[in-house]
């Protein structure tokens, strides 16, 4: 969702969320750079949060209006696994956005996916991957 003032109607966002099976809402600046990610379930059937989102976009206060609901902390796609682990461990969310070198969203990394990857790495190093 690109930040466009006075463009989004709360009823339309509500309808999109009811009809589309999306997990995350990406908010990007007018030039297409990552601003934050929202868990779509926090907005699905929640007109109060949708109103806060639209108001935040219109007033350039998205991070203020949605404090506690936004994930603006992100990791770069070329980050070291240990650094990602530390960042996810400190995060209050179960996921973090992954950005490329141009600050464009390229994916979402969940804690469980990282844990599985780390376990696979350890098992491989111990030659236990085939058990």
PDB file of C-alpha atoms in Angstrom:
ATOM      1  CA  UNK A   1       0.000   0.000   0.000  1.00  0.00           C
ATOM      2  CA  UNK A   2       1.640   3.206  -1.167  1.00  0.00           C
ATOM      3  CA  UNK A   3       1.302   6.247   1.060  1.00  0.00           C
ATOM      4  CA  UNK A   4      -1.163   8.471  -0.794  1.00  0.00           C
ATOM      5  CA  UNK A   5      -2.936  11.121   1.235  1.00  0.00           C
ATOM      6  CA  UNK A   6      -6.727  11.262   0.974  1.00  0.00           C
ATOM      7  CA  UNK A   7      -6.782   8.259  -1.351  1.00  0.00           C
ATOM      8  CA  UNK A   8      -7.847   5.281   0.774  1.00  0.00           C
ATOM      9  CA  UNK A   9     -11.390   4.697   1.974  1.00  0.00           C
ATOM     10  CA  UNK A  10     -11.697   2.664   5.186  1.00  0.00           C
ATOM     11  CA  UNK A  11     -14.672   0.707   3.808  1.00  0.00           C
ATOM     12  CA  UNK A  12     -12.623  -0.319   0.736  1.00  0.00           C
ATOM     13  CA  UNK A  13      -9.697  -1.524   2.848  1.00  0.00           C
ATOM     14  CA  UNK A  14     -12.137  -3.469   5.024  1.00  0.00           C
ATOM     15  CA  UNK A  15     -13.624  -5.081   1.904  1.00  0.00           C
ATOM     16  CA  UNK A  16     -10.189  -5.975   0.488  1.00  0.00           C
ATOM     17  CA  UNK A  17      -9.172  -7.596   3.752  1.00  0.00           C
ATOM     18  CA  UNK A  18     -12.383  -9.635   3.841  1.00  0.00           C
ATOM     19  CA  UNK A  19     -11.952 -10.886   0.283  1.00  0.00           C
ATOM     20  CA  UNK A  20      -8.190 -11.279  -0.113  1.00  0.00           C
ATOM     21  CA  UNK A  21      -6.275 -13.975   1.772  1.00  0.00           C
ATOM     22  CA  UNK A  22      -3.308 -11.733   2.613  1.00  0.00           C
ATOM     23  CA  UNK A  23      -1.220 -12.127   5.761  1.00  0.00           C
ATOM     24  CA  UNK A  24       0.645  -8.823   5.697  1.00  0.00           C
ATOM     25  CA  UNK A  25       0.060  -5.256   4.583  1.00  0.00           C
ATOM     26  CA  UNK A  26       3.160  -3.491   3.324  1.00  0.00           C
ATOM     27  CA  UNK A  27       3.261   0.300   3.642  1.00  0.00           C
ATOM     28  CA  UNK A  28       5.680   2.028   1.269  1.00  0.00           C
ATOM     29  CA  UNK A  29       6.610   5.663   0.805  1.00  0.00           C
ATOM     30  CA  UNK A  30       5.613   7.628  -2.280  1.00  0.00           C
ATOM     31  CA  UNK A  31       8.963   6.687  -3.856  1.00  0.00           C
ATOM     32  CA  UNK A  32       8.347   3.001  -3.161  1.00  0.00           C
ATOM     33  CA  UNK A  33      10.667   2.515  -0.173  1.00  0.00           C
ATOM     34  CA  UNK A  34       9.673   0.318   2.730  1.00  0.00           C
ATOM     35  CA  UNK A  35       8.024   2.074   5.684  1.00  0.00           C
ATOM     36  CA  UNK A  36       6.519  -0.792   7.678  1.00  0.00           C
ATOM     37  CA  UNK A  37       4.572  -4.038   7.601  1.00  0.00           C
ATOM     38  CA  UNK A  38       1.277  -4.694   9.336  1.00  0.00           C
ATOM     39  CA  UNK A  39      -0.219  -8.019  10.329  1.00  0.00           C
ATOM     40  CA  UNK A  40      -3.410  -8.110   8.231  1.00  0.00           C
ATOM     41  CA  UNK A  41      -5.263 -10.005  10.976  1.00  0.00           C
ATOM     42  CA  UNK A  42      -4.951  -6.929  13.232  1.00  0.00           C
ATOM     43  CA  UNK A  43      -7.053  -5.004  10.674  1.00  0.00           C
ATOM     44  CA  UNK A  44      -9.400  -7.659   9.365  1.00  0.00           C
ATOM     45  CA  UNK A  45     -12.880  -6.924  10.769  1.00  0.00           C
ATOM     46  CA  UNK A  46     -11.414  -4.124  12.906  1.00  0.00           C
ATOM     47  CA  UNK A  47     -12.730  -0.789  11.673  1.00  0.00           C
ATOM     48  CA  UNK A  48     -11.009   1.118  14.492  1.00  0.00           C
ATOM     49  CA  UNK A  49      -7.544  -0.019  13.360  1.00  0.00           C
ATOM     50  CA  UNK A  50      -8.422   0.613   9.716  1.00  0.00           C
ATOM     51  CA  UNK A  51      -9.507   4.157  10.596  1.00  0.00           C
ATOM     52  CA  UNK A  52      -6.222   4.675  12.470  1.00  0.00           C
ATOM     53  CA  UNK A  53      -4.281   3.440   9.445  1.00  0.00           C
ATOM     54  CA  UNK A  54      -6.083   5.735   6.997  1.00  0.00           C
ATOM     55  CA  UNK A  55      -5.806   8.688   9.378  1.00  0.00           C
ATOM     56  CA  UNK A  56      -2.109   7.969   9.871  1.00  0.00           C
ATOM     57  CA  UNK A  57      -1.512   7.914   6.128  1.00  0.00           C
ATOM     58  CA  UNK A  58      -3.443  11.141   5.601  1.00  0.00           C
ATOM     59  CA  UNK A  59      -1.605  12.934   8.409  1.00  0.00           C
ATOM     60  CA  UNK A  60       1.889  11.462   7.867  1.00  0.00           C
ATOM     61  CA  UNK A  61       1.577   9.777  11.272  1.00  0.00           C
ATOM     62  CA  UNK A  62       1.322   6.116  10.350  1.00  0.00           C
ATOM     63  CA  UNK A  63       3.933   5.036  12.912  1.00  0.00           C
ATOM     64  CA  UNK A  64       2.355   7.163  15.653  1.00  0.00           C
ATOM     65  CA  UNK A  65      -1.241   6.159  14.942  1.00  0.00           C
ATOM     66  CA  UNK A  66      -0.422   2.459  14.729  1.00  0.00           C
ATOM     67  CA  UNK A  67       2.135   2.225  17.529  1.00  0.00           C
ATOM     68  CA  UNK A  68       2.263  -1.354  18.721  1.00  0.00           C
ATOM     69  CA  UNK A  69       0.808  -2.673  15.457  1.00  0.00           C
ATOM     70  CA  UNK A  70       3.574  -1.831  13.009  1.00  0.00           C
ATOM     71  CA  UNK A  71       6.744  -3.701  12.233  1.00  0.00           C
ATOM     72  CA  UNK A  72       9.204  -1.121  10.943  1.00  0.00           C
ATOM     73  CA  UNK A  73      12.345  -2.908  12.062  1.00  0.00           C
ATOM     74  CA  UNK A  74      13.650  -5.003   9.180  1.00  0.00           C
ATOM     75  CA  UNK A  75      16.575  -7.143   8.126  1.00  0.00           C
ATOM     76  CA  UNK A  76      18.597  -6.962   4.932  1.00  0.00           C
ATOM     77  CA  UNK A  77      18.529  -9.980   2.639  1.00  0.00           C
ATOM     78  CA  UNK A  78      22.307 -10.415   2.936  1.00  0.00           C
ATOM     79  CA  UNK A  79      22.357 -10.329   6.765  1.00  0.00           C
ATOM     80  CA  UNK A  80      24.318 -12.906   8.716  1.00  0.00           C
ATOM     81  CA  UNK A  81      22.194 -15.597  10.323  1.00  0.00           C
ATOM     82  CA  UNK A  82      23.442 -14.750  13.822  1.00  0.00           C
ATOM     83  CA  UNK A  83      22.539 -11.059  13.404  1.00  0.00           C
ATOM     84  CA  UNK A  84      19.084 -12.012  12.175  1.00  0.00           C
ATOM     85  CA  UNK A  85      18.638 -14.349  15.142  1.00  0.00           C
ATOM     86  CA  UNK A  86      19.530 -11.584  17.617  1.00  0.00           C
ATOM     87  CA  UNK A  87      17.194  -9.097  15.921  1.00  0.00           C
ATOM     88  CA  UNK A  88      14.292 -11.555  15.853  1.00  0.00           C
ATOM     89  CA  UNK A  89      14.930 -12.559  19.453  1.00  0.00           C
ATOM     90  CA  UNK A  90      14.668  -8.907  20.544  1.00  0.00           C
ATOM     91  CA  UNK A  91      11.584  -8.298  18.426  1.00  0.00           C
ATOM     92  CA  UNK A  92       8.109  -8.387  19.936  1.00  0.00           C
ATOM     93  CA  UNK A  93       6.835  -9.806  16.645  1.00  0.00           C
ATOM     94  CA  UNK A  94       7.032 -13.370  15.355  1.00  0.00           C
ATOM     95  CA  UNK A  95       8.313 -12.112  12.010  1.00  0.00           C
ATOM     96  CA  UNK A  96      10.485  -9.448  10.401  1.00  0.00           C
ATOM     97  CA  UNK A  97      10.406  -8.000   6.914  1.00  0.00           C
ATOM     98  CA  UNK A  98      13.379  -8.741   4.651  1.00  0.00           C
ATOM     99  CA  UNK A  99      14.587  -5.852   2.468  1.00  0.00           C
ATOM    100  CA  UNK A 100      16.891  -5.752  -0.527  1.00  0.00           C
ATOM    101  CA  UNK A 101      19.670  -3.197  -0.992  1.00  0.00           C
ATOM    102  CA  UNK A 102      17.120  -0.700  -2.379  1.00  0.00           C
ATOM    103  CA  UNK A 103      14.897  -0.957   0.728  1.00  0.00           C
ATOM    104  CA  UNK A 104      12.241  -2.918  -1.154  1.00  0.00           C
ATOM    105  CA  UNK A 105      10.414  -5.731   0.602  1.00  0.00           C
ATOM    106  CA  UNK A 106      11.516  -9.103  -0.750  1.00  0.00           C
ATOM    107  CA  UNK A 107      10.023 -11.353   1.908  1.00  0.00           C
ATOM    108  CA  UNK A 108       9.005 -12.059   5.469  1.00  0.00           C
ATOM    109  CA  UNK A 109      11.087 -14.179   7.819  1.00  0.00           C
ATOM    110  CA  UNK A 110       9.311 -15.863  10.710  1.00  0.00           C
ATOM    111  CA  UNK A 111      10.953 -16.983  13.925  1.00  0.00           C
ATOM    112  CA  UNK A 112       9.941 -20.568  13.235  1.00  0.00           C
ATOM    113  CA  UNK A 113      11.479 -20.502   9.731  1.00  0.00           C
ATOM    114  CA  UNK A 114      14.748 -19.145  11.127  1.00  0.00           C
ATOM    115  CA  UNK A 115      14.782 -21.747  13.913  1.00  0.00           C
ATOM    116  CA  UNK A 116      14.213 -24.521  11.374  1.00  0.00           C
ATOM    117  CA  UNK A 117      17.005 -23.193   9.151  1.00  0.00           C
ATOM    118  CA  UNK A 118      19.405 -22.966  12.103  1.00  0.00           C
ATOM    119  CA  UNK A 119      18.534 -26.487  13.240  1.00  0.00           C
ATOM    120  CA  UNK A 120      19.098 -27.809   9.710  1.00  0.00           C
ATOM    121  CA  UNK A 121      22.509 -26.072   9.650  1.00  0.00           C
ATOM    122  CA  UNK A 122      23.511 -27.615  12.985  1.00  0.00           C
ATOM    123  CA  UNK A 123      22.263 -31.054  11.953  1.00  0.00           C
ATOM    124  CA  UNK A 124      24.197 -30.791   8.700  1.00  0.00           C
ATOM    125  CA  UNK A 125      27.400 -29.843  10.506  1.00  0.00           C
ATOM    126  CA  UNK A 126      26.970 -32.818  12.803  1.00  0.00           C
ATOM    127  CA  UNK A 127      26.250 -35.092   9.833  1.00  0.00           C
ATOM    128  CA  UNK A 128      22.827 -35.887  11.267  1.00  0.00           C
ATOM    129  CA  UNK A 129      20.792 -34.442   8.425  1.00  0.00           C
ATOM    130  CA  UNK A 130      20.006 -37.885   6.974  1.00  0.00           C
ATOM    131  CA  UNK A 131      18.580 -39.373  10.165  1.00  0.00           C
TER     132      UNK A 131
END
